[in-house]
């Protein structure tokens, strides 16, 4: 409560589904921190909860890491019965929808009423809750502006075809403001015309057009063509308005661990500048034992220094099993001994943002998750693209063909990326003139990112204008 004579802070609610990919919540919480620093009271409401202890544990960790924010768990909901088995994307959408009545009650009870409601895209159905209560409702899109352009235009592509996209073979699809996208590089959720997930994304495009604005974790200087296409109304389906676009990224923040600094950072301290290739594939990126050994042989053959995060192969989880992989059993015989000093293998996890900000890192083999891409750009680290799931193959197209900040590893869409390909591309990145040119382009993008976030920069200005609008 504000004291007598003191004006109460305006309240902004960020709504996210608890069971979603952790990277979404990371960037949404970072947005909340920046809004709180601008004098707004920020609550992160978590909906779509079942009795999932892992999701609750992650939410507890996020709350501890962001003391400037309030976290509110909405009551648990029942998993819908008629969902396709193993369709995690549809499940998150539908669990979030099931929480809408609880969100409505939470927002109704808020005093004063929230000045704005900010939705993760999985919570698109809540745009109608905001409209019903008269609360200006926005989307925060955690991927690229190029991806947003594709999503907004998705209903147009749908109307122009009568078959599932997967049946179009090797066709490349045309979108305003972004490169042509091969059908096989679109997210799997779009490929079956009549699937629930495709219908959910078609509806999401409409819901976004009904909102008060689209906030995106990127910056115009990085993606000018896609930005202009959206702003000029070229991506919204015919008859639908384009909401204002607010580019506020890159939202990345280093975790200063102090005395708990990860051992891999101390190892990097001993390596020459820009000499180490970092390999890391996100929270869900796992390889088979055979693919892992291909990577190991390729790294050894390349002769380059490396820092590699290795996770347990899929299907090897279970009660009583250790969380970390058995590196001696998983990697080729003698690999760890032969590469000692020149390479470091870290089981399961490394502090990626801090690694990419380290002067010793000169290359990044990445799954093309957007948070990872932004962290590489902020660190000025050139990328080798190895997309795995969700929108990552689409991000690969943007990185390689539009932004020119990555080169793809051949075979990511086949049975395996062979050790010869790993060796050749890593060597190319670290030793060739082409690799040096890629590094210079990435460092130019790094300078653009810093400029966007500086006083008077485009992203900082966009965020300040949003905060001022909500405070009024």
Tab-separated table of C-alpha atoms in Angstrom:
chain	number	residue	atom	x	y	z
A	1	UNK	CA	0.000	0.000	0.000
A	2	UNK	CA	1.248	3.479	-0.798
A	3	UNK	CA	1.503	5.850	2.151
A	4	UNK	CA	-0.648	9.001	2.352
A	5	UNK	CA	0.399	11.420	-0.376
A	6	UNK	CA	2.470	8.803	-2.178
A	7	UNK	CA	1.153	7.614	-5.521
A	8	UNK	CA	0.748	3.834	-5.760
A	9	UNK	CA	2.936	2.143	-8.339
A	10	UNK	CA	1.203	1.013	-11.490
A	11	UNK	CA	0.852	-2.750	-11.630
A	12	UNK	CA	1.857	-4.940	-14.599
A	13	UNK	CA	1.052	-8.664	-14.701
A	14	UNK	CA	3.182	-11.008	-16.790
A	15	UNK	CA	1.341	-14.258	-17.470
A	16	UNK	CA	3.290	-17.407	-18.298
A	17	UNK	CA	2.494	-21.131	-18.236
A	18	UNK	CA	4.339	-23.015	-15.498
A	19	UNK	CA	5.133	-26.161	-17.545
A	20	UNK	CA	6.709	-24.354	-20.481
A	21	UNK	CA	10.313	-24.380	-21.651
A	22	UNK	CA	12.432	-22.759	-18.955
A	23	UNK	CA	14.087	-20.363	-21.421
A	24	UNK	CA	10.737	-18.598	-21.968
A	25	UNK	CA	10.392	-17.820	-18.270
A	26	UNK	CA	14.015	-16.648	-18.058
A	27	UNK	CA	13.534	-13.883	-20.629
A	28	UNK	CA	10.072	-12.994	-19.298
A	29	UNK	CA	11.482	-12.572	-15.793
A	30	UNK	CA	14.277	-10.434	-17.219
A	31	UNK	CA	11.643	-8.228	-18.892
A	32	UNK	CA	9.905	-7.989	-15.504
A	33	UNK	CA	13.147	-6.894	-13.827
A	34	UNK	CA	13.604	-4.083	-16.335
A	35	UNK	CA	10.012	-2.914	-15.869
A	36	UNK	CA	10.399	-3.018	-12.078
A	37	UNK	CA	13.550	-0.910	-12.405
A	38	UNK	CA	11.409	1.679	-14.250
A	39	UNK	CA	9.123	2.078	-11.241
A	40	UNK	CA	6.392	-0.460	-12.025
A	41	UNK	CA	5.098	-3.142	-9.681
A	42	UNK	CA	5.444	-6.448	-11.537
A	43	UNK	CA	3.742	-9.762	-10.788
A	44	UNK	CA	4.583	-12.934	-12.720
A	45	UNK	CA	1.461	-15.122	-12.694
A	46	UNK	CA	2.093	-18.797	-13.451
A	47	UNK	CA	-0.857	-20.714	-14.857
A	48	UNK	CA	-1.385	-24.090	-16.457
A	49	UNK	CA	-0.054	-25.901	-13.417
A	50	UNK	CA	-0.720	-29.536	-12.730
A	51	UNK	CA	0.833	-31.187	-9.674
A	52	UNK	CA	4.239	-30.895	-11.338
A	53	UNK	CA	6.972	-30.687	-8.719
A	54	UNK	CA	9.656	-29.877	-11.327
A	55	UNK	CA	7.716	-26.856	-12.590
A	56	UNK	CA	7.123	-25.665	-9.030
A	57	UNK	CA	10.808	-26.108	-8.216
A	58	UNK	CA	11.812	-24.033	-11.243
A	59	UNK	CA	9.306	-21.335	-10.263
A	60	UNK	CA	10.802	-21.263	-6.752
A	61	UNK	CA	14.244	-20.807	-8.269
A	62	UNK	CA	13.019	-18.005	-10.540
A	63	UNK	CA	11.396	-16.233	-7.585
A	64	UNK	CA	14.623	-16.452	-5.576
A	65	UNK	CA	16.641	-15.116	-8.523
A	66	UNK	CA	14.290	-12.148	-9.089
A	67	UNK	CA	13.455	-10.596	-5.704
A	68	UNK	CA	12.163	-7.404	-7.362
A	69	UNK	CA	9.244	-9.400	-8.802
A	70	UNK	CA	6.224	-11.001	-7.153
A	71	UNK	CA	5.411	-14.546	-8.275
A	72	UNK	CA	1.842	-15.842	-8.062
A	73	UNK	CA	0.973	-19.466	-8.761
A	74	UNK	CA	-2.576	-19.899	-9.978
A	75	UNK	CA	-4.383	-23.006	-8.666
A	76	UNK	CA	-3.564	-26.359	-10.325
A	77	UNK	CA	-5.726	-27.447	-13.238
A	78	UNK	CA	-6.684	-30.877	-14.557
A	79	UNK	CA	-4.906	-32.162	-17.648
A	80	UNK	CA	-7.377	-32.214	-20.599
A	81	UNK	CA	-8.316	-35.784	-21.541
A	82	UNK	CA	-8.653	-35.485	-25.302
A	83	UNK	CA	-5.146	-34.255	-26.169
A	84	UNK	CA	-2.958	-36.265	-28.553
A	85	UNK	CA	-0.444	-38.390	-26.670
A	86	UNK	CA	3.052	-36.883	-26.321
A	87	UNK	CA	2.001	-33.506	-27.829
A	88	UNK	CA	3.762	-31.269	-25.323
A	89	UNK	CA	3.102	-28.070	-27.286
A	90	UNK	CA	-0.675	-28.613	-27.383
A	91	UNK	CA	-0.600	-29.606	-23.703
A	92	UNK	CA	1.012	-26.302	-22.654
A	93	UNK	CA	-1.484	-24.277	-24.712
A	94	UNK	CA	-4.481	-26.164	-23.303
A	95	UNK	CA	-3.295	-26.147	-19.681
A	96	UNK	CA	-2.835	-22.370	-19.961
A	97	UNK	CA	-6.364	-22.079	-21.378
A	98	UNK	CA	-7.702	-24.120	-18.431
A	99	UNK	CA	-6.214	-21.510	-16.054
A	100	UNK	CA	-8.079	-18.592	-17.643
A	101	UNK	CA	-10.913	-18.585	-15.060
A	102	UNK	CA	-8.352	-18.395	-12.238
A	103	UNK	CA	-6.444	-15.655	-14.069
A	104	UNK	CA	-9.699	-13.709	-14.461
A	105	UNK	CA	-10.371	-13.908	-10.706
A	106	UNK	CA	-6.801	-12.908	-9.860
A	107	UNK	CA	-6.931	-9.869	-12.152
A	108	UNK	CA	-10.403	-8.874	-10.919
A	109	UNK	CA	-9.212	-8.920	-7.321
A	110	UNK	CA	-6.102	-6.852	-8.042
A	111	UNK	CA	-6.292	-3.363	-6.577
A	112	UNK	CA	-5.695	-1.112	-8.367
A	113	UNK	CA	-6.497	-2.923	-11.637
A	114	UNK	CA	-3.375	-3.816	-13.617
A	115	UNK	CA	-2.212	-1.189	-16.107
A	116	UNK	CA	-1.165	-3.949	-18.509
A	117	UNK	CA	-1.278	-7.720	-18.952
A	118	UNK	CA	1.722	-9.240	-20.787
A	119	UNK	CA	1.235	-12.732	-22.207
A	120	UNK	CA	3.621	-15.462	-23.195
A	121	UNK	CA	2.418	-16.781	-26.566
A	122	UNK	CA	1.339	-20.112	-25.024
A	123	UNK	CA	-1.201	-18.033	-23.079
A	124	UNK	CA	-2.744	-16.424	-26.166
A	125	UNK	CA	-6.286	-17.432	-25.212
A	126	UNK	CA	-6.032	-15.025	-22.249
A	127	UNK	CA	-6.152	-12.051	-24.639
A	128	UNK	CA	-9.941	-12.297	-24.277
A	129	UNK	CA	-9.661	-12.226	-20.463
A	130	UNK	CA	-7.769	-8.947	-20.700
A	131	UNK	CA	-10.331	-7.512	-23.148
A	132	UNK	CA	-13.238	-8.561	-20.919
A	133	UNK	CA	-11.693	-6.762	-17.928
A	134	UNK	CA	-10.593	-3.704	-19.904
A	135	UNK	CA	-6.906	-4.352	-19.282
A	136	UNK	CA	-4.546	-3.459	-22.168
A	137	UNK	CA	-3.049	-6.806	-23.199
A	138	UNK	CA	0.287	-7.387	-24.904
A	139	UNK	CA	2.288	-10.376	-26.078
A	140	UNK	CA	5.936	-10.900	-25.185
A	141	UNK	CA	7.470	-12.979	-27.980
A	142	UNK	CA	10.609	-14.748	-26.789
A	143	UNK	CA	12.019	-15.596	-30.231
A	144	UNK	CA	13.210	-13.529	-33.212
A	145	UNK	CA	11.408	-10.812	-35.172
A	146	UNK	CA	11.785	-13.089	-38.217
A	147	UNK	CA	9.923	-15.859	-36.355
A	148	UNK	CA	7.207	-13.402	-35.381
A	149	UNK	CA	6.817	-12.334	-39.021
A	150	UNK	CA	6.447	-15.984	-40.038
A	151	UNK	CA	3.892	-16.691	-37.294
A	152	UNK	CA	1.727	-13.683	-38.139
A	153	UNK	CA	1.735	-14.716	-41.818
A	154	UNK	CA	1.074	-18.401	-41.117
A	155	UNK	CA	-2.725	-18.154	-41.741
A	156	UNK	CA	-2.027	-16.699	-45.213
A	157	UNK	CA	0.122	-19.730	-46.116
A	158	UNK	CA	-2.587	-21.994	-44.680
A	159	UNK	CA	-5.284	-20.422	-46.870
A	160	UNK	CA	-3.156	-20.697	-50.011
A	161	UNK	CA	-2.757	-24.464	-49.725
A	162	UNK	CA	-5.210	-27.331	-49.485
A	163	UNK	CA	-2.782	-30.021	-48.308
A	164	UNK	CA	-0.580	-30.401	-45.257
A	165	UNK	CA	2.717	-28.555	-45.549
A	166	UNK	CA	4.595	-31.816	-45.018
A	167	UNK	CA	3.141	-32.984	-48.361
A	168	UNK	CA	4.730	-30.107	-50.281
A	169	UNK	CA	8.072	-31.926	-50.475
A	170	UNK	CA	11.148	-29.726	-50.864
A	171	UNK	CA	9.185	-26.553	-51.610
A	172	UNK	CA	10.402	-23.220	-50.221
A	173	UNK	CA	7.687	-20.924	-48.860
A	174	UNK	CA	7.654	-17.143	-49.337
A	175	UNK	CA	7.038	-14.733	-46.440
A	176	UNK	CA	7.265	-10.919	-46.272
A	177	UNK	CA	10.533	-9.566	-44.882
A	178	UNK	CA	12.320	-12.879	-44.302
A	179	UNK	CA	14.125	-15.468	-46.437
A	180	UNK	CA	12.256	-18.270	-48.153
A	181	UNK	CA	11.884	-21.172	-45.717
A	182	UNK	CA	12.149	-24.794	-46.878
A	183	UNK	CA	9.064	-26.654	-45.678
A	184	UNK	CA	11.239	-29.172	-43.821
A	185	UNK	CA	12.722	-26.322	-41.735
A	186	UNK	CA	9.337	-25.133	-40.422
A	187	UNK	CA	8.359	-26.150	-36.869
A	188	UNK	CA	6.855	-29.636	-36.740
A	189	UNK	CA	3.697	-28.126	-35.191
A	190	UNK	CA	2.828	-26.504	-38.562
A	191	UNK	CA	3.291	-29.489	-40.842
A	192	UNK	CA	-0.008	-31.385	-40.364
A	193	UNK	CA	-2.821	-29.173	-41.669
A	194	UNK	CA	-5.529	-30.616	-39.419
A	195	UNK	CA	-3.486	-31.126	-36.248
A	196	UNK	CA	-4.481	-29.456	-33.002
A	197	UNK	CA	-1.103	-27.708	-32.728
A	198	UNK	CA	-1.405	-26.177	-36.198
A	199	UNK	CA	-4.904	-24.902	-35.364
A	200	UNK	CA	-3.564	-23.441	-32.105
A	201	UNK	CA	-0.867	-21.477	-33.943
A	202	UNK	CA	-3.352	-20.270	-36.572
A	203	UNK	CA	-5.520	-18.977	-33.730
A	204	UNK	CA	-2.472	-17.458	-32.016
A	205	UNK	CA	-1.793	-15.273	-35.070
A	206	UNK	CA	-5.339	-13.896	-34.768
A	207	UNK	CA	-4.999	-13.403	-30.995
A	208	UNK	CA	-1.783	-11.440	-31.491
A	209	UNK	CA	-3.542	-9.153	-33.961
A	210	UNK	CA	-6.225	-8.494	-31.321
A	211	UNK	CA	-3.687	-7.364	-28.715
A	212	UNK	CA	-2.494	-3.858	-27.825
A	213	UNK	CA	1.093	-4.582	-28.834
A	214	UNK	CA	3.805	-7.124	-29.575
A	215	UNK	CA	6.950	-6.985	-27.445
A	216	UNK	CA	9.844	-8.980	-28.868
A	217	UNK	CA	13.230	-10.018	-27.498
A	218	UNK	CA	15.311	-8.666	-30.372
A	219	UNK	CA	16.354	-5.322	-31.866
A	220	UNK	CA	15.573	-3.621	-35.142
A	221	UNK	CA	19.185	-3.184	-36.291
A	222	UNK	CA	19.618	-6.967	-36.203
A	223	UNK	CA	16.439	-7.771	-38.171
A	224	UNK	CA	15.473	-4.628	-40.125
A	225	UNK	CA	13.643	-6.338	-43.020
A	226	UNK	CA	11.386	-8.388	-40.765
A	227	UNK	CA	10.745	-5.387	-38.514
A	228	UNK	CA	9.699	-3.216	-41.437
A	229	UNK	CA	7.492	-5.961	-42.897
A	230	UNK	CA	5.571	-6.295	-39.626
A	231	UNK	CA	5.307	-2.545	-38.957
A	232	UNK	CA	4.080	-1.907	-42.509
A	233	UNK	CA	1.272	-4.457	-42.079
A	234	UNK	CA	2.639	-6.954	-44.609
A	235	UNK	CA	2.544	-9.962	-42.258
A	236	UNK	CA	-0.890	-9.740	-40.645
A	237	UNK	CA	-3.587	-11.687	-42.538
A	238	UNK	CA	-5.923	-9.601	-44.747
A	239	UNK	CA	-8.515	-7.723	-42.715
A	240	UNK	CA	-6.497	-7.903	-39.489
A	241	UNK	CA	-4.718	-4.967	-37.890
A	242	UNK	CA	-1.050	-5.056	-36.958
A	243	UNK	CA	-0.520	-4.036	-33.319
A	244	UNK	CA	2.416	-1.761	-32.443
A	245	UNK	CA	5.765	-3.589	-32.383
A	246	UNK	CA	8.109	-2.971	-29.432
A	247	UNK	CA	11.637	-4.371	-29.951
A	248	UNK	CA	13.281	-4.348	-26.505
A	249	UNK	CA	16.094	-6.912	-26.817
A	250	UNK	CA	18.497	-8.409	-26.378
A	251	UNK	CA	17.350	-9.339	-22.866
A	252	UNK	CA	20.324	-11.245	-21.483
A	253	UNK	CA	21.943	-10.802	-18.101
A	254	UNK	CA	25.052	-12.340	-16.594
A	255	UNK	CA	24.650	-14.270	-13.342
A	256	UNK	CA	27.492	-13.165	-11.111
A	257	UNK	CA	28.154	-16.267	-9.045
A	258	UNK	CA	30.972	-14.844	-6.913
A	259	UNK	CA	32.628	-17.570	-4.858
A	260	UNK	CA	30.518	-20.242	-6.598
A	261	UNK	CA	32.102	-19.593	-10.003
A	262	UNK	CA	31.876	-22.697	-12.202
A	263	UNK	CA	35.100	-24.638	-12.702
A	264	UNK	CA	34.889	-24.328	-16.496
A	265	UNK	CA	35.337	-20.545	-16.208
A	266	UNK	CA	38.609	-21.046	-14.332
A	267	UNK	CA	39.719	-23.421	-17.124
A	268	UNK	CA	38.834	-20.795	-19.731
A	269	UNK	CA	40.970	-18.276	-17.825
A	270	UNK	CA	44.028	-20.361	-18.788
A	271	UNK	CA	43.237	-20.452	-22.540
A	272	UNK	CA	44.307	-17.911	-25.208
A	273	UNK	CA	41.778	-15.335	-26.385
A	274	UNK	CA	39.210	-16.507	-28.980
A	275	UNK	CA	40.766	-19.992	-29.087
A	276	UNK	CA	38.030	-22.235	-27.622
A	277	UNK	CA	34.995	-23.698	-29.387
A	278	UNK	CA	32.026	-24.013	-27.016
A	279	UNK	CA	29.437	-26.743	-27.683
A	280	UNK	CA	26.127	-26.566	-25.822
A	281	UNK	CA	22.624	-27.566	-26.966
A	282	UNK	CA	20.086	-26.191	-24.500
A	283	UNK	CA	18.052	-27.713	-21.704
A	284	UNK	CA	16.354	-30.261	-23.979
A	285	UNK	CA	19.141	-30.987	-26.461
A	286	UNK	CA	20.398	-34.562	-26.188
A	287	UNK	CA	22.304	-36.828	-28.546
A	288	UNK	CA	22.418	-40.584	-28.938
A	289	UNK	CA	25.562	-42.317	-27.762
A	290	UNK	CA	26.596	-42.797	-31.401
A	291	UNK	CA	26.145	-39.100	-32.250
A	292	UNK	CA	28.059	-38.124	-29.112
A	293	UNK	CA	30.998	-40.234	-30.237
A	294	UNK	CA	30.890	-38.645	-33.705
A	295	UNK	CA	31.230	-35.225	-32.043
A	296	UNK	CA	34.102	-36.442	-29.862
A	297	UNK	CA	36.057	-37.848	-32.800
A	298	UNK	CA	35.410	-34.691	-34.810
A	299	UNK	CA	36.654	-32.420	-32.033
A	300	UNK	CA	39.788	-34.492	-31.542
A	301	UNK	CA	40.527	-34.530	-35.282
A	302	UNK	CA	40.004	-30.763	-35.563
A	303	UNK	CA	42.916	-30.114	-33.213
A	304	UNK	CA	41.042	-27.116	-31.729
A	305	UNK	CA	40.547	-26.243	-28.095
A	306	UNK	CA	37.002	-26.973	-26.935
A	307	UNK	CA	34.580	-26.749	-24.026
A	308	UNK	CA	31.741	-29.248	-24.477
A	309	UNK	CA	28.617	-29.749	-22.370
A	310	UNK	CA	27.596	-33.429	-22.620
A	311	UNK	CA	24.193	-34.629	-21.444
A	312	UNK	CA	22.878	-38.109	-20.862
A	313	UNK	CA	21.508	-39.696	-24.080
A	314	UNK	CA	17.697	-39.772	-24.404
A	315	UNK	CA	15.982	-42.750	-22.835
A	316	UNK	CA	18.588	-43.238	-20.123
A	317	UNK	CA	16.746	-41.390	-17.367
A	318	UNK	CA	15.071	-43.298	-14.599
A	319	UNK	CA	14.706	-43.773	-10.886
A	320	UNK	CA	17.983	-44.417	-9.146
A	321	UNK	CA	20.112	-43.306	-12.089
A	322	UNK	CA	22.562	-40.413	-11.644
A	323	UNK	CA	21.623	-37.174	-13.401
A	324	UNK	CA	25.031	-36.815	-15.070
A	325	UNK	CA	26.256	-39.037	-17.909
A	326	UNK	CA	29.006	-41.628	-17.412
A	327	UNK	CA	31.594	-39.870	-19.572
A	328	UNK	CA	34.078	-42.758	-19.584
A	329	UNK	CA	31.419	-45.122	-20.925
A	330	UNK	CA	29.859	-42.615	-23.335
A	331	UNK	CA	32.960	-41.143	-25.008
A	332	UNK	CA	35.523	-43.010	-27.167
A	333	UNK	CA	38.197	-44.951	-25.281
A	334	UNK	CA	41.015	-42.664	-24.169
A	335	UNK	CA	39.329	-39.492	-25.486
A	336	UNK	CA	39.415	-37.620	-22.172
A	337	UNK	CA	43.079	-38.469	-21.593
A	338	UNK	CA	44.163	-37.583	-25.131
A	339	UNK	CA	42.390	-34.203	-25.109
A	340	UNK	CA	43.246	-33.228	-21.531
A	341	UNK	CA	44.427	-29.633	-21.358
A	342	UNK	CA	43.202	-28.814	-24.851
A	343	UNK	CA	39.576	-29.724	-24.201
A	344	UNK	CA	37.216	-29.813	-21.249
A	345	UNK	CA	34.053	-31.927	-21.113
A	346	UNK	CA	31.467	-30.716	-18.610
A	347	UNK	CA	28.616	-33.060	-17.646
A	348	UNK	CA	25.042	-31.795	-18.046
A	349	UNK	CA	25.331	-28.027	-17.537
A	350	UNK	CA	27.571	-24.981	-17.802
A	351	UNK	CA	26.822	-21.269	-17.202
A	352	UNK	CA	26.306	-20.521	-20.889
A	353	UNK	CA	25.963	-16.749	-20.688
A	354	UNK	CA	29.178	-16.431	-18.707
A	355	UNK	CA	31.005	-18.809	-21.043
A	356	UNK	CA	29.946	-16.886	-24.155
A	357	UNK	CA	31.026	-13.625	-22.498
A	358	UNK	CA	34.523	-15.028	-21.790
A	359	UNK	CA	37.396	-13.713	-23.913
A	360	UNK	CA	38.773	-17.235	-24.516
A	361	UNK	CA	35.677	-18.378	-26.447
A	362	UNK	CA	35.996	-17.970	-30.216
A	363	UNK	CA	33.184	-20.146	-31.564
A	364	UNK	CA	29.843	-21.629	-30.530
A	365	UNK	CA	28.180	-24.811	-31.793
A	366	UNK	CA	24.532	-24.164	-30.938
A	367	UNK	CA	21.050	-25.652	-31.261
A	368	UNK	CA	19.852	-22.175	-32.389
A	369	UNK	CA	17.515	-21.500	-29.468
A	370	UNK	CA	16.892	-17.752	-29.546
A	371	UNK	CA	18.230	-17.032	-26.053
A	372	UNK	CA	21.444	-18.821	-27.025
A	373	UNK	CA	21.682	-16.840	-30.267
A	374	UNK	CA	21.304	-13.544	-28.404
A	375	UNK	CA	23.894	-14.554	-25.819
A	376	UNK	CA	26.335	-15.382	-28.625
A	377	UNK	CA	25.675	-12.027	-30.316
A	378	UNK	CA	26.146	-10.122	-27.046
A	379	UNK	CA	29.435	-12.003	-26.561
A	380	UNK	CA	30.530	-11.437	-30.179
A	381	UNK	CA	30.908	-15.209	-30.718
A	382	UNK	CA	30.341	-16.653	-34.245
A	383	UNK	CA	28.105	-19.706	-34.539
A	384	UNK	CA	27.913	-23.120	-36.145
A	385	UNK	CA	24.217	-24.019	-36.398
A	386	UNK	CA	22.978	-27.458	-35.310
A	387	UNK	CA	19.181	-27.049	-34.881
A	388	UNK	CA	17.242	-29.755	-33.079
A	389	UNK	CA	13.573	-28.986	-32.253
A	390	UNK	CA	10.763	-26.376	-32.093
A	391	UNK	CA	11.573	-23.271	-34.166
A	392	UNK	CA	15.327	-23.920	-34.197
A	393	UNK	CA	15.535	-25.098	-37.808
A	394	UNK	CA	13.743	-21.904	-38.834
A	395	UNK	CA	16.180	-19.873	-36.732
A	396	UNK	CA	18.987	-21.640	-38.602
A	397	UNK	CA	17.585	-20.326	-41.890
A	398	UNK	CA	17.459	-16.781	-40.487
A	399	UNK	CA	20.961	-16.978	-38.993
A	400	UNK	CA	22.567	-18.367	-42.140
A	401	UNK	CA	20.619	-16.653	-44.941
A	402	UNK	CA	19.386	-13.367	-43.415
A	403	UNK	CA	21.686	-12.359	-40.554
A	404	UNK	CA	24.831	-14.087	-41.922
A	405	UNK	CA	25.980	-14.879	-38.378
A	406	UNK	CA	26.226	-18.681	-38.653
A	407	UNK	CA	27.137	-21.571	-40.918
A	408	UNK	CA	25.155	-24.821	-40.679
A	409	UNK	CA	26.607	-28.227	-39.876
A	410	UNK	CA	25.546	-30.608	-42.632
A	411	UNK	CA	23.659	-33.693	-41.501
A	412	UNK	CA	21.599	-32.158	-38.677
A	413	UNK	CA	18.510	-33.253	-40.614
A	414	UNK	CA	19.883	-36.711	-41.428
A	415	UNK	CA	20.793	-39.754	-39.351
A	416	UNK	CA	23.875	-38.096	-37.879
A	417	UNK	CA	26.312	-35.213	-38.185
A	418	UNK	CA	29.477	-37.158	-39.035
A	419	UNK	CA	32.785	-36.665	-37.254
A	420	UNK	CA	34.389	-35.514	-40.535
A	421	UNK	CA	31.838	-32.689	-40.791
A	422	UNK	CA	32.377	-31.639	-37.157
A	423	UNK	CA	36.164	-31.559	-37.690
A	424	UNK	CA	35.964	-29.651	-40.979
A	425	UNK	CA	33.473	-26.997	-39.808
A	426	UNK	CA	35.189	-26.408	-36.451
A	427	UNK	CA	38.528	-26.012	-38.225
A	428	UNK	CA	36.927	-23.673	-40.792
A	429	UNK	CA	35.410	-21.518	-38.068
A	430	UNK	CA	38.629	-21.168	-36.079
A	431	UNK	CA	41.285	-21.038	-38.817
A	432	UNK	CA	39.899	-19.886	-42.184
A	433	UNK	CA	39.401	-16.444	-43.719
A	434	UNK	CA	35.685	-17.279	-43.916
A	435	UNK	CA	35.636	-17.957	-40.183
A	436	UNK	CA	37.385	-14.641	-39.510
A	437	UNK	CA	34.832	-12.800	-41.650
A	438	UNK	CA	32.016	-14.498	-39.733
A	439	UNK	CA	33.631	-13.386	-36.465
A	440	UNK	CA	33.845	-9.781	-37.681
A	441	UNK	CA	30.165	-9.781	-38.680
A	442	UNK	CA	29.239	-11.159	-35.260
A	443	UNK	CA	31.285	-8.493	-33.503
A	444	UNK	CA	29.554	-5.841	-35.589
A	445	UNK	CA	26.202	-7.281	-34.421
A	446	UNK	CA	27.534	-7.206	-30.844
A	447	UNK	CA	28.239	-3.483	-31.202
A	448	UNK	CA	24.729	-2.944	-32.596
A	449	UNK	CA	23.257	-4.814	-29.614
A	450	UNK	CA	25.179	-2.651	-27.151
A	451	UNK	CA	24.064	0.481	-28.977
A	452	UNK	CA	20.412	-0.679	-28.867
A	453	UNK	CA	20.589	-1.057	-25.084
A	454	UNK	CA	22.535	2.151	-24.378
A	455	UNK	CA	21.037	5.522	-23.411
A	456	UNK	CA	19.059	6.717	-26.412
A	457	UNK	CA	19.358	3.313	-28.096
A	458	UNK	CA	16.369	1.853	-29.932
A	459	UNK	CA	15.587	-0.989	-27.498
A	460	UNK	CA	16.117	1.089	-24.370
A	461	UNK	CA	13.898	3.824	-25.794
A	462	UNK	CA	11.174	1.303	-26.730
A	463	UNK	CA	11.138	-0.109	-23.200
A	464	UNK	CA	11.082	3.337	-21.581
A	465	UNK	CA	8.172	4.386	-23.793
A	466	UNK	CA	6.199	1.258	-22.849
A	467	UNK	CA	6.876	1.773	-19.142
A	468	UNK	CA	5.887	5.457	-19.374
A	469	UNK	CA	2.695	4.546	-21.218
A	470	UNK	CA	1.713	2.068	-18.498
A	471	UNK	CA	2.601	4.473	-15.708
A	472	UNK	CA	0.256	7.076	-17.237
